PDB file of C-alpha atoms in Angstrom:
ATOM      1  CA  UNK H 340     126.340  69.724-309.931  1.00 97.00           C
ATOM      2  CA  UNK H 341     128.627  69.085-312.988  1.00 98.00           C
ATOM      3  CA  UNK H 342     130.792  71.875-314.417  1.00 98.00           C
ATOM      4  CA  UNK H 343     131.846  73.337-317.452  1.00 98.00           C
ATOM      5  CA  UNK H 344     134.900  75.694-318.588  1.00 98.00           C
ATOM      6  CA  UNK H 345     134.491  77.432-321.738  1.00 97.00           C
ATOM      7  CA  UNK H 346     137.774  77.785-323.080  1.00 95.00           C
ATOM      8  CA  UNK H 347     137.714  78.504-326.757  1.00 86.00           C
ATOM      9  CA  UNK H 348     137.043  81.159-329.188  1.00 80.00           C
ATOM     10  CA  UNK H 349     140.079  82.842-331.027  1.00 74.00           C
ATOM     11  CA  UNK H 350     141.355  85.300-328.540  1.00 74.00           C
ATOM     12  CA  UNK H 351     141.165  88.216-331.557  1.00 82.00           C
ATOM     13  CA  UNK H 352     141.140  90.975-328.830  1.00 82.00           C
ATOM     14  CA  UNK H 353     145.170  89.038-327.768  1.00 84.00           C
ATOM     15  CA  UNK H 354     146.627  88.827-331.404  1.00 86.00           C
ATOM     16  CA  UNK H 355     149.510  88.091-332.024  1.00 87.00           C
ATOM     17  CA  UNK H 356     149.947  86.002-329.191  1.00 78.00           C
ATOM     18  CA  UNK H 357     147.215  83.512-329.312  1.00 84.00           C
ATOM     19  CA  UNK H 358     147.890  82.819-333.295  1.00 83.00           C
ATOM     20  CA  UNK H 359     149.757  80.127-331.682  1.00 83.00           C
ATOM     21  CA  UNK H 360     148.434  79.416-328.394  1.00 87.00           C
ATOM     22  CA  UNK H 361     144.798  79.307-326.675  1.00 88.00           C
ATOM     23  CA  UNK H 362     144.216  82.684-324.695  1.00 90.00           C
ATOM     24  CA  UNK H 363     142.993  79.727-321.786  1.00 93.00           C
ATOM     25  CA  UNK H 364     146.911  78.722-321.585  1.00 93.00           C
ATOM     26  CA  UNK H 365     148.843  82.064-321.452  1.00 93.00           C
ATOM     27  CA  UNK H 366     150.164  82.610-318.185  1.00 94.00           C
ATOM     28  CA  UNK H 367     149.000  84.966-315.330  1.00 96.00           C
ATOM     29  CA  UNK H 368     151.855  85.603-313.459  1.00 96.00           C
ATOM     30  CA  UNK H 369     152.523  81.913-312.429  1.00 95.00           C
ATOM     31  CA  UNK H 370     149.867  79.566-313.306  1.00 96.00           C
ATOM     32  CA  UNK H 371     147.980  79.010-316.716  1.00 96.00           C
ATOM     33  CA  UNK H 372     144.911  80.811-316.913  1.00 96.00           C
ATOM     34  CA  UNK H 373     142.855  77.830-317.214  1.00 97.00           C
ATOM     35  CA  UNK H 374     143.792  77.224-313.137  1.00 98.00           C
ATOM     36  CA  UNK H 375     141.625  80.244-312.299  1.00 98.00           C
ATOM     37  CA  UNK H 376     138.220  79.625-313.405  1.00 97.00           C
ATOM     38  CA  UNK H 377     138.925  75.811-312.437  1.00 98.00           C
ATOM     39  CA  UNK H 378     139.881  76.702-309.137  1.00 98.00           C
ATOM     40  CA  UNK H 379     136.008  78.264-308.701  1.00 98.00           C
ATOM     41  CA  UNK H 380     134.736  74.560-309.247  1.00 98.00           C
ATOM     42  CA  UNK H 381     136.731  72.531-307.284  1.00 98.00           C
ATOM     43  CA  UNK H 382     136.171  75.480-304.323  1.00 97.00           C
ATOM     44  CA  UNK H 383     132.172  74.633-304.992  1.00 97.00           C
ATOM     45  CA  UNK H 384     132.823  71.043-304.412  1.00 97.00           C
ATOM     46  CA  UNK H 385     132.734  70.164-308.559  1.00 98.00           C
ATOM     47  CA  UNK H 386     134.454  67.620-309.356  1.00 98.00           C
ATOM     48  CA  UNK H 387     133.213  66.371-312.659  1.00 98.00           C
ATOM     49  CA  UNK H 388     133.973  69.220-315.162  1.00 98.00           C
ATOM     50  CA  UNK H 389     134.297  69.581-319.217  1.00 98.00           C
ATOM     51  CA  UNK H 390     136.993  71.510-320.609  1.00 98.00           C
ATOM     52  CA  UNK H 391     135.008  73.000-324.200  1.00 98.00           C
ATOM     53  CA  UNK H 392     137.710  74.447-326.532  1.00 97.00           C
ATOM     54  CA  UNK H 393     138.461  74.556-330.237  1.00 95.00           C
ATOM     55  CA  UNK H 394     139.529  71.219-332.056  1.00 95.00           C
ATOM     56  CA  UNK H 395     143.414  72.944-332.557  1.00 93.00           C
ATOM     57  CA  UNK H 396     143.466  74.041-328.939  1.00 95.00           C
ATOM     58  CA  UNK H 397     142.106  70.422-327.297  1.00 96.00           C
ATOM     59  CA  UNK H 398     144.982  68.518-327.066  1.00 96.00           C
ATOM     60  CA  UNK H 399     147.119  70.771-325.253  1.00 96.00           C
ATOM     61  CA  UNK H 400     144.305  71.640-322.283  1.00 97.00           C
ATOM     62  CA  UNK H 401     144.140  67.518-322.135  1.00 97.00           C
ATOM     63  CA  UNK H 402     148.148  67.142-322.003  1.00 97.00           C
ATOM     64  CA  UNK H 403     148.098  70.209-319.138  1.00 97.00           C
ATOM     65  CA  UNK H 404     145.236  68.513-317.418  1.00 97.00           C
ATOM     66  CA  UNK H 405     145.066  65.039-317.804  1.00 97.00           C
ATOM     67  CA  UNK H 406     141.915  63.242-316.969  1.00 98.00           C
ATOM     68  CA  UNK H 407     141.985  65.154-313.148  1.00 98.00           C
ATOM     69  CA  UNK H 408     142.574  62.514-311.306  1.00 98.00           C
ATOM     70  CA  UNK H 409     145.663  63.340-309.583  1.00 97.00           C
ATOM     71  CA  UNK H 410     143.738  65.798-308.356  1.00 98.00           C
ATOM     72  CA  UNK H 411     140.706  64.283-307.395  1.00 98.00           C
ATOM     73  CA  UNK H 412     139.140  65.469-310.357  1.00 98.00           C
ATOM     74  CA  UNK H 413     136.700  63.482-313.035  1.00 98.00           C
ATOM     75  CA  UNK H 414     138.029  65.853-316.566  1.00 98.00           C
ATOM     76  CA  UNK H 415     136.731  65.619-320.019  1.00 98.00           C
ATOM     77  CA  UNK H 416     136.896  67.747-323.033  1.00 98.00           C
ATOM     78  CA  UNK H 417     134.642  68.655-325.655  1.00 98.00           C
ATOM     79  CA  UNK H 418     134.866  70.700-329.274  1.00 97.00           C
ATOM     80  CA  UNK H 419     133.697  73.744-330.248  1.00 95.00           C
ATOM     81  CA  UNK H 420     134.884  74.666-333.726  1.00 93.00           C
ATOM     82  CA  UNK H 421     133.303  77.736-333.852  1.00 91.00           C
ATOM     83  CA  UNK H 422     132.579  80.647-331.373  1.00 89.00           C
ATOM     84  CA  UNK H 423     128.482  80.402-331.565  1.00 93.00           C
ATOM     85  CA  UNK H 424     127.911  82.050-328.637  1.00 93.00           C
ATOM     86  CA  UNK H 425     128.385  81.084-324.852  1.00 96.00           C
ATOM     87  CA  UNK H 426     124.457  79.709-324.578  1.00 97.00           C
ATOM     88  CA  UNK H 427     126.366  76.694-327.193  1.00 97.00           C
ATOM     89  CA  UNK H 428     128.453  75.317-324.036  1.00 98.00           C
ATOM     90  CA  UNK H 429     124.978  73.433-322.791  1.00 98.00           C
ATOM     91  CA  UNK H 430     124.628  71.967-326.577  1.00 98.00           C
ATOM     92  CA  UNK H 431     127.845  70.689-326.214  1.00 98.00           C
ATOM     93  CA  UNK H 432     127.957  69.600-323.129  1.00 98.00           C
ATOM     94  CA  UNK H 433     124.409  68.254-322.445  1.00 98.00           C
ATOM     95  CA  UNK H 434     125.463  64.359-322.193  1.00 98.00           C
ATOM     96  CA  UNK H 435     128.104  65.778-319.667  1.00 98.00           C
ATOM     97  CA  UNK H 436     125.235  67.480-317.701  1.00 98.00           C
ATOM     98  CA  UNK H 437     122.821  64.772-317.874  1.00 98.00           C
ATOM     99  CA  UNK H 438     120.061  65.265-314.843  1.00 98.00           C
ATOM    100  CA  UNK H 439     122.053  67.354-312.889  1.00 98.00           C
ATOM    101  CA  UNK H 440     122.787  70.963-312.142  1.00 98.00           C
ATOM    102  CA  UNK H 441     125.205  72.952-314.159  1.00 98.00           C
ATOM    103  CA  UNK H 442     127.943  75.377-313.444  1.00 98.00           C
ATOM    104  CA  UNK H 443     129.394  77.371-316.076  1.00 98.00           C
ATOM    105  CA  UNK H 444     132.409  79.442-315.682  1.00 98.00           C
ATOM    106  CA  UNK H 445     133.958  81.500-318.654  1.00 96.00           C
ATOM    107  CA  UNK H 446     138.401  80.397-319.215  1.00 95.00           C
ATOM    108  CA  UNK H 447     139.162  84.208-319.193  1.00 94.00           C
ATOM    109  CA  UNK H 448     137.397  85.155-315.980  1.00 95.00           C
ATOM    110  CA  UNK H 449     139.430  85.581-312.143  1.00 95.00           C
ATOM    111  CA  UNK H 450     137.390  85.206-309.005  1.00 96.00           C
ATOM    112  CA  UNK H 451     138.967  86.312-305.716  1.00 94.00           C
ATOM    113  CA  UNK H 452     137.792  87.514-302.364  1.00 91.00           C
ATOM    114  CA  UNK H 453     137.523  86.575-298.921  1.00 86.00           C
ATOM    115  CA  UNK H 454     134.668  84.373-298.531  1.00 90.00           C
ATOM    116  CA  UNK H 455     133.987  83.501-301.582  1.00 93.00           C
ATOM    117  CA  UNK H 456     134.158  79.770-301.815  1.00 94.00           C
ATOM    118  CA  UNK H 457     131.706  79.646-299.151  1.00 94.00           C
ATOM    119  CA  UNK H 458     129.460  82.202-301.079  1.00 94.00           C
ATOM    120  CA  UNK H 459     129.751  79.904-303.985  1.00 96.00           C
ATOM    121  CA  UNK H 460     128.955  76.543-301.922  1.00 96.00           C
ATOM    122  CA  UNK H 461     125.595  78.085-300.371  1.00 96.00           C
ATOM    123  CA  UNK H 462     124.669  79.828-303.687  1.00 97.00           C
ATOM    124  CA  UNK H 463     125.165  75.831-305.283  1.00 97.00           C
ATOM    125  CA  UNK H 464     123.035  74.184-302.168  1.00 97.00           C
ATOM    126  CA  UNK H 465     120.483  77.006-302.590  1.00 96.00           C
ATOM    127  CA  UNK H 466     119.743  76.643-306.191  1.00 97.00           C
ATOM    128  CA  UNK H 467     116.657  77.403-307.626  1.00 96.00           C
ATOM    129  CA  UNK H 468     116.825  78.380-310.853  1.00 97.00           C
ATOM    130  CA  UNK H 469     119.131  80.615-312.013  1.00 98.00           C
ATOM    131  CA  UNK H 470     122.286  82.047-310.327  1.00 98.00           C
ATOM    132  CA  UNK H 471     124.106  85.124-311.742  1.00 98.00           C
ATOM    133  CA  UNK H 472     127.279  87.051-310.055  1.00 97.00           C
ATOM    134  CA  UNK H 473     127.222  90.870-310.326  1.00 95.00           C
ATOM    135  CA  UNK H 474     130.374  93.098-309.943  1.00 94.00           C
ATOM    136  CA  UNK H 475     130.113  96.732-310.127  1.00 92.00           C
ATOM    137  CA  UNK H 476     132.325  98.374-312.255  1.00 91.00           C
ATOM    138  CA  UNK H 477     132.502 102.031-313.963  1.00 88.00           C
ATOM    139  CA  UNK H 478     131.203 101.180-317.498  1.00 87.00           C
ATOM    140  CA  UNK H 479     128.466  98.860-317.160  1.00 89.00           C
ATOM    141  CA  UNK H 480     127.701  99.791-320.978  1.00 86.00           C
ATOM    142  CA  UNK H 481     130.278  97.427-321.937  1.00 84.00           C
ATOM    143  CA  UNK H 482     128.995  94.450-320.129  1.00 87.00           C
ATOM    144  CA  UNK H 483     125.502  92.656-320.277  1.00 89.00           C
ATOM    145  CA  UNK H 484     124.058  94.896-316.614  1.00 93.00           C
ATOM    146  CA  UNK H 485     121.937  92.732-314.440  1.00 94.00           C
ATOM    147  CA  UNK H 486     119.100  94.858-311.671  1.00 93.00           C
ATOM    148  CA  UNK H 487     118.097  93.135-308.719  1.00 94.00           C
ATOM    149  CA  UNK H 488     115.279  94.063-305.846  1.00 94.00           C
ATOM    150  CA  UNK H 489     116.188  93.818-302.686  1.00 91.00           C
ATOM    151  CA  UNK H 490     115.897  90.346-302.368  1.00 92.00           C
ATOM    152  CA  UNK H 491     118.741  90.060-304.752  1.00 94.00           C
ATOM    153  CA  UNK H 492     115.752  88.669-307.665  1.00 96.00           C
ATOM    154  CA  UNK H 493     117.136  89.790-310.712  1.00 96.00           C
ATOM    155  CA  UNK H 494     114.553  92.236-311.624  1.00 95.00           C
ATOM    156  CA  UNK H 495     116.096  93.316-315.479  1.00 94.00           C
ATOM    157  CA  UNK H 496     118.827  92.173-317.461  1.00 94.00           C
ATOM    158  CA  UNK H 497     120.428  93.982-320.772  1.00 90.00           C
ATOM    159  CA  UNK H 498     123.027  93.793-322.829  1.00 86.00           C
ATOM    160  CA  UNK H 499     125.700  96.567-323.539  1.00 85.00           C
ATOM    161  CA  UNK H 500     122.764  99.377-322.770  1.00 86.00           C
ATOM    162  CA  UNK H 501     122.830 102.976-323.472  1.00 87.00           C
ATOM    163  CA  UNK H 502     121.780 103.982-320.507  1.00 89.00           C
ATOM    164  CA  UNK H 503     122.687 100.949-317.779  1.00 89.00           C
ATOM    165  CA  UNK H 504     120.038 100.819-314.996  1.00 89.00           C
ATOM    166  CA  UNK H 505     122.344  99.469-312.484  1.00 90.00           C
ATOM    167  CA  UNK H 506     126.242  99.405-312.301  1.00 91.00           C
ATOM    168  CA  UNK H 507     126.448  95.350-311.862  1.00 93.00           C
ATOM    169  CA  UNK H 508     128.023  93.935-314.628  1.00 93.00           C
ATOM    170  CA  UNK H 509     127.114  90.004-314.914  1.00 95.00           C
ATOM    171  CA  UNK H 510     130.379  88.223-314.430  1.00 96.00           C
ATOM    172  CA  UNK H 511     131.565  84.745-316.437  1.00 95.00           C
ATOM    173  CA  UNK H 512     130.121  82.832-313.577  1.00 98.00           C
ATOM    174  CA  UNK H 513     126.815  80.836-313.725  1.00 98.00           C
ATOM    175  CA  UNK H 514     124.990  78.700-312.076  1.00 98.00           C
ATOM    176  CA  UNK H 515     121.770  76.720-313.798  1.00 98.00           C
ATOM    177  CA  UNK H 516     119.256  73.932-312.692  1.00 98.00           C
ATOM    178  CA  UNK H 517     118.671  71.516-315.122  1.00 98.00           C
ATOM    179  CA  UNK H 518     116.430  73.328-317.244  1.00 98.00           C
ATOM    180  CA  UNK H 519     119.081  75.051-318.970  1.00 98.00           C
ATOM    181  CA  UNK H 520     119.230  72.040-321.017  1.00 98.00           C
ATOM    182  CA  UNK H 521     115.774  72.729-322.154  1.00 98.00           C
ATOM    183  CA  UNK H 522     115.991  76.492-322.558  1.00 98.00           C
ATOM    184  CA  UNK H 523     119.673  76.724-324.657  1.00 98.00           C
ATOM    185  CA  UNK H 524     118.077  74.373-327.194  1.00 97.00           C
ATOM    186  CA  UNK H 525     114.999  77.381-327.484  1.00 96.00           C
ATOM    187  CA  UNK H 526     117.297  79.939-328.036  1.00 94.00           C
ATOM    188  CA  UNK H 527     117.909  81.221-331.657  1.00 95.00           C
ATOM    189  CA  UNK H 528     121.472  83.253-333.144  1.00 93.00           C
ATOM    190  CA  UNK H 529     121.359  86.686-332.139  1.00 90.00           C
ATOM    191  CA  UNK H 530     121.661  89.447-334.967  1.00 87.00           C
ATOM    192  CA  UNK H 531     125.756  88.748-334.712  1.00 86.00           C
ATOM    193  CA  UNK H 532     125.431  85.294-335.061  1.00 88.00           C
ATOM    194  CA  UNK H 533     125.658  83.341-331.341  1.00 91.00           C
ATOM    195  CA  UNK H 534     123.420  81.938-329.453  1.00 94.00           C
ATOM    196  CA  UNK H 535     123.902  84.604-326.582  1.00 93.00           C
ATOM    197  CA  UNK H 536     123.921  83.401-322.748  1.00 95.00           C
ATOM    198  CA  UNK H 537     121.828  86.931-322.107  1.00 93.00           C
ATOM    199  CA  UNK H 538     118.938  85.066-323.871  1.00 95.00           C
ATOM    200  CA  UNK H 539     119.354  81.819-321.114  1.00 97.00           C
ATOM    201  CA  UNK H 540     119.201  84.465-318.306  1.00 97.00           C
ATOM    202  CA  UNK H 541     116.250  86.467-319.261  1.00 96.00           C
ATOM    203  CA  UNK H 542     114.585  82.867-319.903  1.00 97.00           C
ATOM    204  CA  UNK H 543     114.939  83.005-315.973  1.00 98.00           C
ATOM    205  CA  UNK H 544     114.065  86.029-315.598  1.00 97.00           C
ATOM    206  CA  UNK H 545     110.921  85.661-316.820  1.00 96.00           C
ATOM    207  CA  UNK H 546     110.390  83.068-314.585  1.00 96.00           C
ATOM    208  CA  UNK H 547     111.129  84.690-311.865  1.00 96.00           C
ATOM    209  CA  UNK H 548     113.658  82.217-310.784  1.00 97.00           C
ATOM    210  CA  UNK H 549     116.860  84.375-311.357  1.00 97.00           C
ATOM    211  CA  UNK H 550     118.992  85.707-308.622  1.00 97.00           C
ATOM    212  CA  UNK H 551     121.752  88.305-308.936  1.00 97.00           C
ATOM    213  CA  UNK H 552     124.493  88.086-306.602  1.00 96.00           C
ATOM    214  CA  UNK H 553     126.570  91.164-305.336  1.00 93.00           C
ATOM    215  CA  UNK H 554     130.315  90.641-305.638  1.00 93.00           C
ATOM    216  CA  UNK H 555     131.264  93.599-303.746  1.00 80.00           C
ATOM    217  CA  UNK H 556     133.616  95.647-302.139  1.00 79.00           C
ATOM    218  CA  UNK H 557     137.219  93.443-301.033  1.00 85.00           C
ATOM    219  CA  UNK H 558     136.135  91.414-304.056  1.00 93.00           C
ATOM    220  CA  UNK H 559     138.433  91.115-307.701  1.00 93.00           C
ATOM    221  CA  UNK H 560     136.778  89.803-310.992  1.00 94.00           C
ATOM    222  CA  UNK H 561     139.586  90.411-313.416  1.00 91.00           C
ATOM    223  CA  UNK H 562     138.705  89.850-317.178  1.00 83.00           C
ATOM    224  CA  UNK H 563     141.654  88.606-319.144  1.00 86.00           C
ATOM    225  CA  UNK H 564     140.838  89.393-322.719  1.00 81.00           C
ATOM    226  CA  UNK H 565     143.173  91.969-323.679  1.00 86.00           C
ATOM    227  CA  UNK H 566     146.730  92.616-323.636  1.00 91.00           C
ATOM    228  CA  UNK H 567     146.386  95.440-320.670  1.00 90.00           C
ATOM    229  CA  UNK H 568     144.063  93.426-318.345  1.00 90.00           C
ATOM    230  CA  UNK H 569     146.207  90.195-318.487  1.00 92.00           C
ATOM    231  CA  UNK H 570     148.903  92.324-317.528  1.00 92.00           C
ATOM    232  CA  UNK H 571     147.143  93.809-314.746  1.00 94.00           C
ATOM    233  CA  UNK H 572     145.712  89.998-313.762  1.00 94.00           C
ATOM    234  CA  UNK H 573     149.336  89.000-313.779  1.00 94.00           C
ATOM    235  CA  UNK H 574     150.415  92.144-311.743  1.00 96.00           C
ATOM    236  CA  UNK H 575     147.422  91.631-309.026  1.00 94.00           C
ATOM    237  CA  UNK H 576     148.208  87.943-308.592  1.00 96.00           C
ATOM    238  CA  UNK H 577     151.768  88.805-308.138  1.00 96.00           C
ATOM    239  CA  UNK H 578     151.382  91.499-305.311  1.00 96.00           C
ATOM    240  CA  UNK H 579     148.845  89.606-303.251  1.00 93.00           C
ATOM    241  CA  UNK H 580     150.765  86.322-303.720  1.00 94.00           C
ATOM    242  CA  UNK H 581     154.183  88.233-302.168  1.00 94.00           C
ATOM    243  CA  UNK H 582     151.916  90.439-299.443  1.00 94.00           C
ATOM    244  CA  UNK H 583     150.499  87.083-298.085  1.00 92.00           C
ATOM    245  CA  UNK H 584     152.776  84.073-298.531  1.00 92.00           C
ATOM    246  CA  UNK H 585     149.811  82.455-300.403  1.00 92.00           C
ATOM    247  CA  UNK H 586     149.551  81.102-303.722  1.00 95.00           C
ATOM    248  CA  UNK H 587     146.041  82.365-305.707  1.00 96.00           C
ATOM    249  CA  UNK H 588     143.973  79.571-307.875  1.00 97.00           C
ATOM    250  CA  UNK H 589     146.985  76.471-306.767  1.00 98.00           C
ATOM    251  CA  UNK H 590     144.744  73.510-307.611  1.00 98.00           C
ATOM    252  CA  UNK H 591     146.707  71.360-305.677  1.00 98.00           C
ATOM    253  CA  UNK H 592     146.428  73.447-302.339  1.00 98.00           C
ATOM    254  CA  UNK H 593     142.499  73.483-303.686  1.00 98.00           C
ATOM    255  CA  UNK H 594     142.137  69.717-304.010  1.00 98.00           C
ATOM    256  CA  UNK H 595     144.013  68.809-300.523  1.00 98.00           C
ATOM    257  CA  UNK H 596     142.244  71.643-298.356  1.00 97.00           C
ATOM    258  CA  UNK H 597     138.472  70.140-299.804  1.00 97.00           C
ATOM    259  CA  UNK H 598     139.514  66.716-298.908  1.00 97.00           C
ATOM    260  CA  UNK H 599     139.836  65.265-302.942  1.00 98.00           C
ATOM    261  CA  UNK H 600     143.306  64.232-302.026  1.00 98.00           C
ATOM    262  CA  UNK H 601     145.871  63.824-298.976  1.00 97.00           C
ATOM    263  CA  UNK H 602     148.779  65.645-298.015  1.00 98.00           C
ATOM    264  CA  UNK H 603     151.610  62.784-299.488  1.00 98.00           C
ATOM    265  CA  UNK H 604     148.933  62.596-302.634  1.00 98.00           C
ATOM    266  CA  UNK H 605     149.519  66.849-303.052  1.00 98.00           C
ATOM    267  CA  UNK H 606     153.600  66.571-302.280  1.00 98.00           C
ATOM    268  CA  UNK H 607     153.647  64.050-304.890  1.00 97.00           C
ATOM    269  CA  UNK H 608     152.481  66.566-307.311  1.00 98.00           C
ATOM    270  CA  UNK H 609     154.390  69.354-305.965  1.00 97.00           C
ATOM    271  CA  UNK H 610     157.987  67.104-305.669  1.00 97.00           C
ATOM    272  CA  UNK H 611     156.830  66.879-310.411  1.00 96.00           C
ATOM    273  CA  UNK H 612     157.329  70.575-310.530  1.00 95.00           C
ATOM    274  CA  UNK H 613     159.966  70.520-307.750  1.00 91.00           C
ATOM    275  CA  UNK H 614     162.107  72.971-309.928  1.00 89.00           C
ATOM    276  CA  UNK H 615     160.004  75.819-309.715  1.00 95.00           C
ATOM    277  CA  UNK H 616     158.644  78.134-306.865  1.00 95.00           C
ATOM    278  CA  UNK H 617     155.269  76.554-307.391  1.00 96.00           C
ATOM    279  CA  UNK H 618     156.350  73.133-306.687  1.00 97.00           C
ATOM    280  CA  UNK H 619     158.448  74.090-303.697  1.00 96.00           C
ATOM    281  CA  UNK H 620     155.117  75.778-302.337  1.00 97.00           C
ATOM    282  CA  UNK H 621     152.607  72.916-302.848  1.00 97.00           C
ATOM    283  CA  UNK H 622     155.378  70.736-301.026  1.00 97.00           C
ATOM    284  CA  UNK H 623     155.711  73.196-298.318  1.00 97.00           C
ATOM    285  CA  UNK H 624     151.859  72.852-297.711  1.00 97.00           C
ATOM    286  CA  UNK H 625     151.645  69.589-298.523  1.00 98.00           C
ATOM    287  CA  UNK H 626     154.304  69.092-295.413  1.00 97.00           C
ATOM    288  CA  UNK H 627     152.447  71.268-292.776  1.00 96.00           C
ATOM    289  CA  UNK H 628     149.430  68.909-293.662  1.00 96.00           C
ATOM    290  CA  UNK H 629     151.311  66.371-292.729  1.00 96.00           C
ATOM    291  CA  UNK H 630     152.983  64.748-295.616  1.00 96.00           C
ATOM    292  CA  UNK H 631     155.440  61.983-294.315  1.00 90.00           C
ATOM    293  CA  UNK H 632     157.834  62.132-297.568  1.00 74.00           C
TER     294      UNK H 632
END
């Protein structure tokens, strides 16, 4: 499976701040944002991911980044000059996808809960078709609202609905077969413009090859896009990263725990930011792996 991060649009809902920076590269709590949805495909065993952002925005996601492999990773980057819609990722990057799966995972978007990366890893060996995560939350008329039987078959799918038929919000996770390919170039702008990713899903639906996946209670999908919910990102990363001693979305702890590097590889890249907390931390694991520096 090959992944994609969608890291671009102009981060309107964030102005001031992102006149001068990508939304993707602000900072929750003590990480760039970008670490977060990157951590969810390195934890499904993804190792060959695009980075899509805007032509002003590029260069500084490829100087964070780097081509990956330090980290075991196989990174590339890819334009978008205009927001057309999140459907426009599999335009963009369908040379990156090739004949493979895909995995899509929206820049803004936090995933975190206790057995998730094992969720995510059956969910990826058990594709067929169409993947969505729901998360209930107490507006679903602000989200697109995905229904599912009890099979977990998504069932209906709408976007921003008057009257929501289910509480499950569709989350900035997604996982396609390679027929995505095929269906994103069908679809057509929507009345604002963008080629909308609801239009991919329904193709699914119709299918009946979409599933809807319950993210639950114990679970946190945290939606950076405005000035109050990064705070609150920033504020939930902190608390949980002081309660347990851990640190949440650390791509280095990521890449040594699924075997893309070894422990000296991961205090090598702590012992770079050995000024900081962070670094200190991913030498400190790197160490009780048994790193012989």
């Amino acid at each position: 499976m090959k992944g994609i991060v969608l890291a671009g649009g102009a981060g309107s809902r964030l102005h001031p701040i992102t006149n001068a920076v990508s939304k993707q590269l602000l900072p929750v709590y003590d990480k760039p944002m970008i670490y977060y949805p990157l951590s969810v495909l390195m934890f499904g065993g993804i190792r060959d991911i695009l980075v899509i952002s805007t032509p002003t925005d590029l260069p500084q996601f490829e100087r964070l980044l780097g081509t990956g492999e330090e980290l075991g990773l196989n990174l590339s980057y890819a334009e978008q000059p205009q927001p057309n819609g999140l459907a426009e990722a599999f335009l963009i990057g369908a040379d990156h996808v090739g004949g493979d799966s895909a995995a899509l995972v929206l820049g803004d978007n936090i995933f975190h809960g206790p057995g998730f990366p094992a969720q995510l890893r059956r969910s990826i060996a058990e594709l067929d078709g169409c993947v969505l995560f729901g998360y209930p939350v107490k507006e679903p008329g602000r989200y697109g609202v995905g229904e599912a039987d009890a099979d977990g078959r998504l069932i209906s799918i709408e976007e921003k609905p008057a009257r929501p038929r289910s509480n499950r919000a569709i989350t900035g996770l997604y996982l396609y077969d390679n027929d995505v390919l095929e269906i994103a170039k069908q679809i057509r702008p929507s009345a604002r413009g963008e080629l909308e990713i609801t239009d991919v899903n329904r193709a699914y639906l119709e299918r009946g090859t979409a599933r809807l996946i319950d993210l639950g209670r114990g679970f946190a999908w945290l939606d950076t896009g405005t000035h109050d919910s990064l705070i609150e990102a920033s504020q939930y990363v902190q608390v949980l990263e002081h309660r347990q001693g851990i640190r949440i979305a650390c791509l280095e702890e990521i890449a040594l725990s699924m075997g893309y590097i070894d422990a000296d590889a991961c205090y090598a890249l702590g012992a770079k930011l050995a000024g900081s907390r962070y670094g200190e931390y991913v030498m400190s694991i790197a160490r009780a792996a048994g790193a012989t520096a």
